[in-house]
Amino acid sequence: MTSPSGPRIAPRWRSWRPGSAILVGVAPGALAATEETFGPTLAVIKVADTEEAVAHINAGRYGLGSAVFSRDRGEAIARRLRVGMTSINHALVFSMNPAVPFGGRGDSGYGRKQGEEGLREFAYAHSFTAKTGPARFSASTFGRPAGAMAGALAGVRNRILAESGERTD
């Protein structure tokens, strides 16, 4: 139901959290549709079909979580969404399992909590290598004569010094 003056707040309904609001008749460009509201707010935007719904969701700059309600295509639709989490046939089931990573994509995509990916947020990769003997193969991806690299570096050094007016002994 859309009011001639724009979206209206639907009558209160039983919710999991006091103060919940359902905005009906929201225009696709409205702030409630383009910004993260962090609820408890639900903006209802009328679309013609699944294609338009997916296009609208994926066009936004945010992508924290979503919910898909479908009798038989929920997973197929969910896989097409550019978001970090999607619940199928439930609003927030992704937040109920601590083994499932929680985080978004786009401007909602900074970090994860929970699950293996969440643990990786607190770790930094650090590689170590050590020379333990003579090299068995060249460290470069192409062959060159002995002393070629030293000669090339000396040539670059001399050119830089010459351009700055210094001697190149």
Tab-separated table of N, CA and C in Angstrom:
chain	number	residue	atom	x	y	z
A	1	MET	N	0.846	-1.184	0.000
A	1	MET	CA	0.000	0.000	0.000
A	1	MET	C	0.884	1.237	0.000
A	2	THR	N	0.717	2.075	-1.005
A	2	THR	CA	1.520	3.284	-1.125
A	2	THR	C	0.635	4.501	-0.919
A	3	SER	N	1.114	5.411	-0.127
A	3	SER	CA	0.414	6.666	0.088
A	3	SER	C	0.771	7.619	-1.039
A	4	PRO	N	-0.154	8.483	-1.469
A	4	PRO	CA	0.182	9.454	-2.529
A	4	PRO	C	1.361	10.341	-2.141
A	5	SER	N	1.599	10.517	-0.856
A	5	SER	CA	2.698	11.385	-0.431
A	5	SER	C	4.000	10.617	-0.218
A	6	GLY	N	4.050	9.346	-0.616
A	6	GLY	CA	5.277	8.573	-0.475
A	6	GLY	C	5.105	7.410	0.464
A	7	PRO	N	6.223	6.881	0.956
A	7	PRO	CA	6.136	5.698	1.812
A	7	PRO	C	5.456	6.014	3.135
A	8	ARG	N	4.828	5.011	3.693
A	8	ARG	CA	4.230	5.172	5.006
A	8	ARG	C	4.711	4.026	5.889
A	9	ILE	N	4.610	4.214	7.164
A	9	ILE	CA	4.984	3.162	8.098
A	9	ILE	C	3.774	2.268	8.300
A	10	ALA	N	3.959	0.996	8.041
A	10	ALA	CA	2.866	0.039	8.205
A	10	ALA	C	2.512	-0.072	9.679
A	11	PRO	N	1.264	-0.492	9.969
A	11	PRO	CA	0.889	-0.652	11.379
A	11	PRO	C	1.855	-1.595	12.092
A	12	ARG	N	2.039	-1.351	13.382
A	12	ARG	CA	2.946	-2.192	14.188
A	12	ARG	C	2.542	-3.651	14.098
A	13	TRP	N	3.522	-4.504	14.078
A	13	TRP	CA	3.278	-5.937	14.039
A	13	TRP	C	4.153	-6.606	15.069
A	14	ARG	N	3.883	-7.840	15.389
A	14	ARG	CA	4.697	-8.560	16.368
A	14	ARG	C	6.108	-8.683	15.827
A	15	SER	N	7.057	-8.202	16.559
A	15	SER	CA	8.434	-8.246	16.081
A	15	SER	C	9.333	-8.787	17.168
A	16	TRP	N	10.541	-9.129	16.776
A	16	TRP	CA	11.538	-9.634	17.706
A	16	TRP	C	12.191	-8.517	18.488
A	17	ARG	N	11.925	-7.292	18.077
A	17	ARG	CA	12.576	-6.159	18.717
A	17	ARG	C	11.612	-4.972	18.737
A	18	PRO	N	11.474	-4.305	19.855
A	18	PRO	CA	10.565	-3.154	19.884
A	18	PRO	C	11.059	-2.039	18.972
A	19	GLY	N	10.135	-1.295	18.432
A	19	GLY	CA	10.486	-0.173	17.592
A	19	GLY	C	10.716	-0.527	16.136
A	20	SER	N	10.388	-1.741	15.737
A	20	SER	CA	10.557	-2.139	14.336
A	20	SER	C	9.630	-1.339	13.439
A	21	ALA	N	10.097	-1.086	12.215
A	21	ALA	CA	9.288	-0.341	11.259
A	21	ALA	C	9.343	-1.022	9.907
A	22	ILE	N	8.190	-1.092	9.255
A	22	ILE	CA	8.125	-1.577	7.883
A	22	ILE	C	7.714	-0.382	7.037
A	23	LEU	N	8.586	0.006	6.126
A	23	LEU	CA	8.299	1.119	5.220
A	23	LEU	C	7.762	0.547	3.923
A	24	VAL	N	6.542	0.915	3.562
A	24	VAL	CA	5.877	0.377	2.380
A	24	VAL	C	5.842	1.445	1.294
A	25	GLY	N	6.070	1.042	0.038
A	25	GLY	CA	6.018	1.986	-1.074
A	25	GLY	C	7.266	2.838	-1.185
A	26	VAL	N	8.387	2.309	-0.780
A	26	VAL	CA	9.647	3.051	-0.815
A	26	VAL	C	10.146	3.144	-2.257
A	27	ALA	N	10.522	4.331	-2.679
A	27	ALA	CA	11.082	4.524	-4.025
A	27	ALA	C	12.491	3.939	-4.062
A	28	PRO	N	12.919	3.360	-5.192
A	28	PRO	CA	14.257	2.758	-5.284
A	28	PRO	C	15.400	3.704	-4.917
A	29	GLY	N	15.236	5.013	-5.103
A	29	GLY	CA	16.292	5.968	-4.789
A	29	GLY	C	16.198	6.572	-3.398
A	30	ALA	N	15.201	6.180	-2.612
A	30	ALA	CA	15.027	6.740	-1.268
A	30	ALA	C	16.171	6.311	-0.352
A	31	LEU	N	16.460	7.129	0.652
A	31	LEU	CA	17.538	6.814	1.589
A	31	LEU	C	17.325	5.470	2.272
A	32	ALA	N	16.100	5.121	2.573
A	32	ALA	CA	15.826	3.833	3.221
A	32	ALA	C	16.185	2.667	2.309
A	33	ALA	N	16.265	2.931	0.998
A	33	ALA	CA	16.618	1.878	0.039
A	33	ALA	C	18.088	1.911	-0.362
A	34	THR	N	18.742	3.043	-0.193
A	34	THR	CA	20.124	3.169	-0.670
A	34	THR	C	21.164	3.225	0.444
A	35	GLU	N	20.758	3.435	1.675
A	35	GLU	CA	21.675	3.514	2.805
A	35	GLU	C	21.430	2.343	3.754
A	36	GLU	N	22.438	2.006	4.549
A	36	GLU	CA	22.258	0.966	5.560
A	36	GLU	C	21.523	1.570	6.747
A	37	THR	N	20.352	1.046	7.044
A	37	THR	CA	19.549	1.590	8.140
A	37	THR	C	19.907	0.966	9.476
A	38	PHE	N	20.502	-0.215	9.462
A	38	PHE	CA	20.826	-0.974	10.661
A	38	PHE	C	19.605	-1.169	11.542
A	39	GLY	N	18.449	-1.164	10.946
A	39	GLY	CA	17.165	-1.536	11.515
A	39	GLY	C	16.967	-1.179	12.963
A	40	PRO	N	15.907	-1.665	13.465
A	40	PRO	CA	15.044	-2.656	12.825
A	40	PRO	C	14.069	-1.996	11.857
A	41	THR	N	14.484	-1.946	10.598
A	41	THR	CA	13.694	-1.312	9.549
A	41	THR	C	13.671	-2.208	8.324
A	42	LEU	N	12.514	-2.335	7.713
A	42	LEU	CA	12.374	-3.085	6.476
A	42	LEU	C	11.782	-2.147	5.437
A	43	ALA	N	12.522	-1.894	4.369
A	43	ALA	CA	12.040	-1.046	3.283
A	43	ALA	C	11.499	-1.956	2.176
A	44	VAL	N	10.222	-1.801	1.853
A	44	VAL	CA	9.585	-2.627	0.828
A	44	VAL	C	9.550	-1.831	-0.471
A	45	ILE	N	10.227	-2.357	-1.497
A	45	ILE	CA	10.289	-1.717	-2.807
A	45	ILE	C	9.609	-2.647	-3.795
A	46	LYS	N	8.635	-2.156	-4.503
A	46	LYS	CA	7.912	-2.988	-5.467
A	46	LYS	C	8.749	-3.140	-6.730
A	47	VAL	N	8.919	-4.387	-7.172
A	47	VAL	CA	9.644	-4.689	-8.414
A	47	VAL	C	8.766	-5.571	-9.282
A	48	ALA	N	9.082	-5.622	-10.568
A	48	ALA	CA	8.274	-6.397	-11.510
A	48	ALA	C	8.556	-7.892	-11.418
A	49	ASP	N	9.831	-8.252	-11.180
A	49	ASP	CA	10.185	-9.676	-11.191
A	49	ASP	C	11.524	-9.891	-10.494
A	50	THR	N	11.956	-11.135	-10.481
A	50	THR	CA	13.219	-11.494	-9.824
A	50	THR	C	14.389	-10.756	-10.448
A	51	GLU	N	14.411	-10.652	-11.773
A	51	GLU	CA	15.521	-9.972	-12.453
A	51	GLU	C	15.677	-8.537	-11.971
A	52	GLU	N	14.569	-7.823	-11.851
A	52	GLU	CA	14.626	-6.438	-11.391
A	52	GLU	C	15.067	-6.367	-9.932
A	53	ALA	N	14.612	-7.304	-9.112
A	53	ALA	CA	15.011	-7.328	-7.699
A	53	ALA	C	16.515	-7.553	-7.569
A	54	VAL	N	17.050	-8.544	-8.280
A	54	VAL	CA	18.492	-8.834	-8.220
A	54	VAL	C	19.291	-7.636	-8.733
A	55	ALA	N	18.856	-7.041	-9.837
A	55	ALA	CA	19.558	-5.877	-10.392
A	55	ALA	C	19.561	-4.717	-9.396
A	56	HIS	N	18.434	-4.487	-8.734
A	56	HIS	CA	18.349	-3.393	-7.761
A	56	HIS	C	19.297	-3.643	-6.587
A	57	ILE	N	19.306	-4.851	-6.062
A	57	ILE	CA	20.182	-5.172	-4.926
A	57	ILE	C	21.648	-5.029	-5.320
A	58	ASN	N	22.021	-5.580	-6.454
A	58	ASN	CA	23.422	-5.567	-6.882
A	58	ASN	C	23.908	-4.191	-7.318
A	59	ALA	N	23.007	-3.270	-7.615
A	59	ALA	CA	23.399	-1.918	-8.033
A	59	ALA	C	23.781	-1.043	-6.839
A	60	GLY	N	23.399	-1.441	-5.654
A	60	GLY	CA	23.689	-0.640	-4.468
A	60	GLY	C	25.147	-0.740	-4.055
A	61	ARG	N	25.612	0.242	-3.283
A	61	ARG	CA	27.012	0.227	-2.844
A	61	ARG	C	27.216	-0.600	-1.589
A	62	TYR	N	26.136	-0.943	-0.903
A	62	TYR	CA	26.243	-1.753	0.306
A	62	TYR	C	25.836	-3.185	0.010
A	63	GLY	N	26.253	-4.094	0.852
A	63	GLY	CA	25.887	-5.496	0.651
A	63	GLY	C	26.148	-6.331	1.887
A	64	LEU	N	25.554	-5.961	3.011
A	64	LEU	CA	25.790	-6.720	4.236
A	64	LEU	C	25.010	-8.031	4.208
A	65	GLY	N	23.715	-7.971	4.363
A	65	GLY	CA	22.928	-9.192	4.397
A	65	GLY	C	21.648	-9.046	3.603
A	66	SER	N	21.047	-10.194	3.298
A	66	SER	CA	19.793	-10.189	2.558
A	66	SER	C	18.977	-11.407	2.955
A	67	ALA	N	17.727	-11.397	2.558
A	67	ALA	CA	16.849	-12.546	2.770
A	67	ALA	C	16.085	-12.789	1.480
A	68	VAL	N	15.975	-14.052	1.102
A	68	VAL	CA	15.235	-14.455	-0.086
A	68	VAL	C	14.136	-15.397	0.363
A	69	PHE	N	12.914	-15.118	-0.056
A	69	PHE	CA	11.791	-15.991	0.247
A	69	PHE	C	11.282	-16.577	-1.062
A	70	SER	N	11.347	-17.890	-1.187
A	70	SER	CA	10.943	-18.567	-2.420
A	70	SER	C	10.591	-20.015	-2.108
A	71	ARG	N	9.614	-20.539	-2.834
A	71	ARG	CA	9.242	-21.943	-2.639
A	71	ARG	C	10.271	-22.900	-3.207
A	72	ASP	N	10.897	-22.522	-4.337
A	72	ASP	CA	11.787	-23.485	-4.992
A	72	ASP	C	13.065	-22.900	-5.595
A	73	ARG	N	13.243	-21.573	-5.610
A	73	ARG	CA	14.425	-20.988	-6.246
A	73	ARG	C	15.272	-20.157	-5.299
A	74	GLY	N	15.101	-20.311	-4.009
A	74	GLY	CA	15.783	-19.471	-3.028
A	74	GLY	C	17.288	-19.477	-3.170
A	75	GLU	N	17.896	-20.655	-3.245
A	75	GLU	CA	19.352	-20.721	-3.335
A	75	GLU	C	19.856	-20.155	-4.656
A	76	ALA	N	19.165	-20.451	-5.743
A	76	ALA	CA	19.581	-19.929	-7.053
A	76	ALA	C	19.552	-18.400	-7.064
A	77	ILE	N	18.540	-17.821	-6.454
A	77	ILE	CA	18.451	-16.357	-6.384
A	77	ILE	C	19.541	-15.819	-5.455
A	78	ALA	N	19.714	-16.453	-4.302
A	78	ALA	CA	20.700	-15.997	-3.317
A	78	ALA	C	22.107	-15.974	-3.906
A	79	ARG	N	22.451	-16.951	-4.723
A	79	ARG	CA	23.789	-17.017	-5.310
A	79	ARG	C	24.078	-15.845	-6.249
A	80	ARG	N	23.063	-15.187	-6.732
A	80	ARG	CA	23.246	-14.072	-7.666
A	80	ARG	C	23.406	-12.725	-6.956
A	81	LEU	N	23.186	-12.681	-5.658
A	81	LEU	CA	23.213	-11.417	-4.923
A	81	LEU	C	24.622	-11.050	-4.491
A	82	ARG	N	24.984	-9.791	-4.650
A	82	ARG	CA	26.299	-9.277	-4.253
A	82	ARG	C	26.205	-8.780	-2.812
A	83	VAL	N	26.104	-9.748	-1.908
A	83	VAL	CA	26.023	-9.466	-0.478
A	83	VAL	C	26.900	-10.471	0.261
A	84	GLY	N	27.164	-10.213	1.519
A	84	GLY	CA	28.001	-11.119	2.292
A	84	GLY	C	27.266	-12.305	2.868
A	85	MET	N	25.961	-12.157	3.119
A	85	MET	CA	25.190	-13.225	3.751
A	85	MET	C	23.771	-13.181	3.208
A	86	THR	N	23.164	-14.332	3.037
A	86	THR	CA	21.760	-14.397	2.635
A	86	THR	C	21.068	-15.505	3.405
A	87	SER	N	19.947	-15.180	4.002
A	87	SER	CA	19.085	-16.179	4.625
A	87	SER	C	18.012	-16.549	3.619
A	88	ILE	N	17.701	-17.815	3.540
A	88	ILE	CA	16.656	-18.278	2.625
A	88	ILE	C	15.449	-18.694	3.453
A	89	ASN	N	14.319	-18.081	3.138
A	89	ASN	CA	13.035	-18.325	3.806
A	89	ASN	C	13.075	-18.016	5.302
A	90	HIS	N	13.912	-17.081	5.677
A	90	HIS	CA	14.002	-16.587	7.058
A	90	HIS	C	14.745	-15.255	6.999
A	91	ALA	N	14.471	-14.374	7.929
A	91	ALA	CA	15.088	-13.053	7.858
A	91	ALA	C	16.529	-13.011	8.349
A	92	LEU	N	16.857	-13.734	9.405
A	92	LEU	CA	18.180	-13.574	9.999
A	92	LEU	C	18.846	-14.894	10.368
A	93	VAL	N	18.564	-15.960	9.683
A	93	VAL	CA	19.128	-17.250	10.070
A	93	VAL	C	20.658	-17.256	9.972
A	94	PHE	N	21.247	-16.419	9.109
A	94	PHE	CA	22.705	-16.375	8.990
A	94	PHE	C	23.372	-15.885	10.273
A	95	SER	N	22.654	-15.170	11.110
A	95	SER	CA	23.256	-14.664	12.347
A	95	SER	C	23.117	-15.631	13.512
A	96	MET	N	22.451	-16.735	13.307
A	96	MET	CA	22.200	-17.677	14.401
A	96	MET	C	23.290	-18.727	14.579
A	97	ASN	N	24.141	-18.917	13.595
A	97	ASN	CA	25.154	-19.970	13.643
A	97	ASN	C	26.535	-19.325	13.760
A	98	PRO	N	27.216	-19.488	14.916
A	98	PRO	CA	28.518	-18.843	15.092
A	98	PRO	C	29.612	-19.404	14.190
A	99	ALA	N	29.372	-20.526	13.515
A	99	ALA	CA	30.376	-21.080	12.601
A	99	ALA	C	30.283	-20.451	11.218
A	100	VAL	N	29.240	-19.677	10.969
A	100	VAL	CA	29.038	-19.042	9.664
A	100	VAL	C	29.647	-17.646	9.700
A	101	PRO	N	30.525	-17.306	8.749
A	101	PRO	CA	31.121	-15.959	8.735
A	101	PRO	C	30.055	-14.882	8.606
A	102	PHE	N	30.207	-13.802	9.339
A	102	PHE	CA	29.281	-12.684	9.321
A	102	PHE	C	30.023	-11.479	8.774
A	103	GLY	N	29.589	-10.959	7.646
A	103	GLY	CA	30.213	-9.791	7.043
A	103	GLY	C	29.627	-9.531	5.676
A	104	GLY	N	29.954	-8.388	5.097
A	104	GLY	CA	29.335	-7.984	3.847
A	104	GLY	C	30.289	-7.843	2.684
A	105	ARG	N	29.770	-7.211	1.639
A	105	ARG	CA	30.534	-6.899	0.427
A	105	ARG	C	30.328	-5.426	0.112
A	106	GLY	N	31.066	-4.939	-0.885
A	106	GLY	CA	30.953	-3.525	-1.239
A	106	GLY	C	31.375	-2.665	-0.060
A	107	ASP	N	30.646	-1.576	0.189
A	107	ASP	CA	30.969	-0.698	1.303
A	107	ASP	C	30.564	-1.301	2.651
A	108	SER	N	29.984	-2.486	2.642
A	108	SER	CA	29.696	-3.222	3.876
A	108	SER	C	30.724	-4.322	4.094
A	109	GLY	N	31.746	-4.385	3.269
A	109	GLY	CA	32.634	-5.533	3.247
A	109	GLY	C	33.913	-5.435	4.020
A	110	TYR	N	33.961	-4.653	5.066
A	110	TYR	CA	35.205	-4.494	5.806
A	110	TYR	C	35.261	-5.476	6.972
A	111	GLY	N	35.845	-6.629	6.730
A	111	GLY	CA	36.070	-7.597	7.792
A	111	GLY	C	34.958	-8.612	7.956
A	112	ARG	N	35.269	-9.631	8.723
A	112	ARG	CA	34.345	-10.706	9.036
A	112	ARG	C	34.467	-11.024	10.514
A	113	LYS	N	33.415	-11.526	11.070
A	113	LYS	CA	33.490	-12.108	12.398
A	113	LYS	C	32.852	-13.484	12.310
A	114	GLN	N	33.163	-14.321	13.251
A	114	GLN	CA	32.656	-15.688	13.316
A	114	GLN	C	33.275	-16.561	12.233
A	115	GLY	N	33.259	-17.846	12.442
A	115	GLY	CA	33.759	-18.811	11.474
A	115	GLY	C	35.253	-18.684	11.227
A	116	GLU	N	35.758	-19.505	10.318
A	116	GLU	CA	37.186	-19.516	9.988
A	116	GLU	C	37.642	-18.171	9.435
A	117	GLU	N	36.812	-17.548	8.574
A	117	GLU	CA	37.177	-16.254	8.006
A	117	GLU	C	37.277	-15.188	9.089
A	118	GLY	N	36.429	-15.267	10.114
A	118	GLY	CA	36.495	-14.329	11.224
A	118	GLY	C	37.787	-14.457	12.010
A	119	LEU	N	38.241	-15.691	12.221
A	119	LEU	CA	39.509	-15.896	12.916
A	119	LEU	C	40.672	-15.331	12.114
A	120	ARG	N	40.606	-15.420	10.802
A	120	ARG	CA	41.682	-14.887	9.954
A	120	ARG	C	41.808	-13.371	10.060
A	121	GLU	N	40.747	-12.690	10.500
A	121	GLU	CA	40.813	-11.237	10.682
A	121	GLU	C	41.842	-10.856	11.737
A	122	PHE	N	42.177	-11.789	12.627
A	122	PHE	CA	43.105	-11.501	13.716
A	122	PHE	C	44.498	-12.053	13.456
A	123	ALA	N	44.750	-12.507	12.243
A	123	ALA	CA	46.049	-13.089	11.895
A	123	ALA	C	46.625	-12.363	10.683
A	124	TYR	N	47.925	-12.357	10.584
A	124	TYR	CA	48.610	-11.768	9.448
A	124	TYR	C	49.528	-12.815	8.840
A	125	ALA	N	49.453	-12.953	7.538
A	125	ALA	CA	50.355	-13.889	6.861
A	125	ALA	C	51.781	-13.338	6.937
A	126	HIS	N	52.735	-14.211	7.173
A	126	HIS	CA	54.134	-13.797	7.256
A	126	HIS	C	54.967	-14.957	6.727
A	127	SER	N	55.581	-14.766	5.584
A	127	SER	CA	56.391	-15.815	4.963
A	127	SER	C	57.846	-15.669	5.356
A	128	PHE	N	58.533	-16.805	5.522
A	128	PHE	CA	59.962	-16.821	5.827
A	128	PHE	C	60.670	-17.700	4.804
A	129	THR	N	61.814	-17.252	4.354
A	129	THR	CA	62.666	-18.075	3.503
A	129	THR	C	64.088	-17.948	4.015
A	130	ALA	N	64.871	-18.989	3.812
A	130	ALA	CA	66.267	-18.956	4.254
A	130	ALA	C	67.106	-19.708	3.246
A	131	LYS	N	68.233	-19.120	2.870
A	131	LYS	CA	69.166	-19.809	1.985
A	131	LYS	C	69.977	-20.777	2.826
A	132	THR	N	69.944	-22.047	2.446
A	132	THR	CA	70.633	-23.074	3.231
A	132	THR	C	71.756	-23.741	2.455
A	133	GLY	N	72.043	-23.256	1.269
A	133	GLY	CA	73.104	-23.836	0.458
A	133	GLY	C	73.088	-23.209	-0.922
A	134	PRO	N	73.887	-23.742	-1.825
A	134	PRO	CA	73.914	-23.171	-3.177
A	134	PRO	C	72.572	-23.349	-3.882
A	135	ALA	N	72.242	-22.359	-4.695
A	135	ALA	CA	70.979	-22.416	-5.427
A	135	ALA	C	71.034	-23.505	-6.493
A	136	ARG	N	69.975	-24.260	-6.615
A	136	ARG	CA	69.899	-25.326	-7.607
A	136	ARG	C	69.326	-24.832	-8.929
A	137	PHE	N	68.741	-23.653	-8.904
A	137	PHE	CA	68.184	-23.062	-10.117
A	137	PHE	C	68.214	-21.550	-9.969
A	138	SER	N	68.038	-20.840	-11.074
A	138	SER	CA	68.085	-19.385	-11.073
A	138	SER	C	66.841	-18.822	-10.382
A	139	ALA	N	67.014	-17.785	-9.621
A	139	ALA	CA	65.889	-17.141	-8.950
A	139	ALA	C	65.103	-16.243	-9.909
A	140	SER	N	65.635	-15.971	-11.084
A	140	SER	CA	64.916	-15.155	-12.052
A	140	SER	C	64.180	-16.062	-13.030
A	141	THR	N	63.281	-15.473	-13.763
A	141	THR	CA	62.500	-16.264	-14.713
A	141	THR	C	63.125	-16.299	-16.100
A	142	PHE	N	64.301	-15.676	-16.254
A	142	PHE	CA	64.978	-15.692	-17.546
A	142	PHE	C	66.484	-15.760	-17.309
A	143	GLY	N	67.187	-16.324	-18.250
A	143	GLY	CA	68.635	-16.440	-18.113
A	143	GLY	C	69.339	-15.154	-18.526
A	144	ARG	N	70.500	-14.879	-17.918
A	144	ARG	CA	71.311	-13.729	-18.318
A	144	ARG	C	72.764	-14.051	-17.977
A	145	PRO	N	73.693	-13.456	-18.699
A	145	PRO	CA	75.111	-13.741	-18.437
A	145	PRO	C	75.544	-13.240	-17.061
A	146	ALA	N	76.559	-13.870	-16.527
A	146	ALA	CA	77.105	-13.458	-15.239
A	146	ALA	C	77.514	-11.991	-15.290
A	147	GLY	N	77.168	-11.239	-14.263
A	147	GLY	CA	77.545	-9.830	-14.184
A	147	GLY	C	76.599	-8.901	-14.922
A	148	ALA	N	75.603	-9.421	-15.629
A	148	ALA	CA	74.701	-8.573	-16.404
A	148	ALA	C	73.890	-7.638	-15.505
A	149	MET	N	73.403	-8.143	-14.397
A	149	MET	CA	72.600	-7.317	-13.500
A	149	MET	C	73.446	-6.216	-12.879
A	150	ALA	N	74.653	-6.540	-12.444
A	150	ALA	CA	75.540	-5.527	-11.854
A	150	ALA	C	75.852	-4.450	-12.880
A	151	GLY	N	76.086	-4.851	-14.126
A	151	GLY	CA	76.370	-3.881	-15.187
A	151	GLY	C	75.168	-2.987	-15.463
A	152	ALA	N	73.954	-3.561	-15.478
A	152	ALA	CA	72.743	-2.779	-15.725
A	152	ALA	C	72.503	-1.781	-14.598
A	153	LEU	N	72.690	-2.215	-13.351
A	153	LEU	CA	72.497	-1.316	-12.218
A	153	LEU	C	73.533	-0.198	-12.217
A	154	ALA	N	74.785	-0.502	-12.575
A	154	ALA	CA	75.823	0.531	-12.649
A	154	ALA	C	75.480	1.541	-13.730
A	155	GLY	N	74.943	1.070	-14.867
A	155	GLY	CA	74.550	1.973	-15.941
A	155	GLY	C	73.441	2.920	-15.506
A	156	VAL	N	72.453	2.407	-14.782
A	156	VAL	CA	71.353	3.251	-14.282
A	156	VAL	C	71.895	4.264	-13.284
A	157	ARG	N	72.743	3.812	-12.375
A	157	ARG	CA	73.356	4.705	-11.382
A	157	ARG	C	74.107	5.831	-12.084
A	158	ASN	N	74.939	5.486	-13.070
A	158	ASN	CA	75.734	6.497	-13.783
A	158	ASN	C	74.840	7.492	-14.506
A	159	ARG	N	73.751	7.019	-15.075
A	159	ARG	CA	72.829	7.916	-15.790
A	159	ARG	C	72.188	8.900	-14.821
A	160	ILE	N	71.733	8.404	-13.666
A	160	ILE	CA	71.109	9.277	-12.662
A	160	ILE	C	72.115	10.313	-12.179
A	161	LEU	N	73.344	9.878	-11.892
A	161	LEU	CA	74.368	10.817	-11.433
A	161	LEU	C	74.703	11.839	-12.511
A	162	ALA	N	74.778	11.415	-13.765
A	162	ALA	CA	75.108	12.327	-14.873
A	162	ALA	C	74.023	13.383	-15.037
A	163	GLU	N	72.759	12.965	-14.907
A	163	GLU	CA	71.637	13.909	-15.045
A	163	GLU	C	71.644	14.932	-13.919
A	164	SER	N	72.164	14.549	-12.763
A	164	SER	CA	72.191	15.497	-11.641
A	164	SER	C	73.519	16.277	-11.605
A	165	GLY	N	74.391	16.031	-12.580
A	165	GLY	CA	75.640	16.764	-12.673
A	165	GLY	C	76.767	16.223	-11.815
A	166	GLU	N	76.621	15.046	-11.271
A	166	GLU	CA	77.656	14.464	-10.447
A	166	GLU	C	78.569	13.582	-11.287
A	167	ARG	N	79.759	13.332	-10.776
A	167	ARG	CA	80.727	12.484	-11.481
A	167	ARG	C	80.307	11.021	-11.417
A	168	THR	N	80.624	10.292	-12.434
A	168	THR	CA	80.262	8.876	-12.506
A	168	THR	C	81.515	8.020	-12.622
A	169	ASP	N	82.366	8.026	-11.654
A	169	ASP	CA	83.629	7.284	-11.699
A	169	ASP	C	83.431	5.852	-12.029
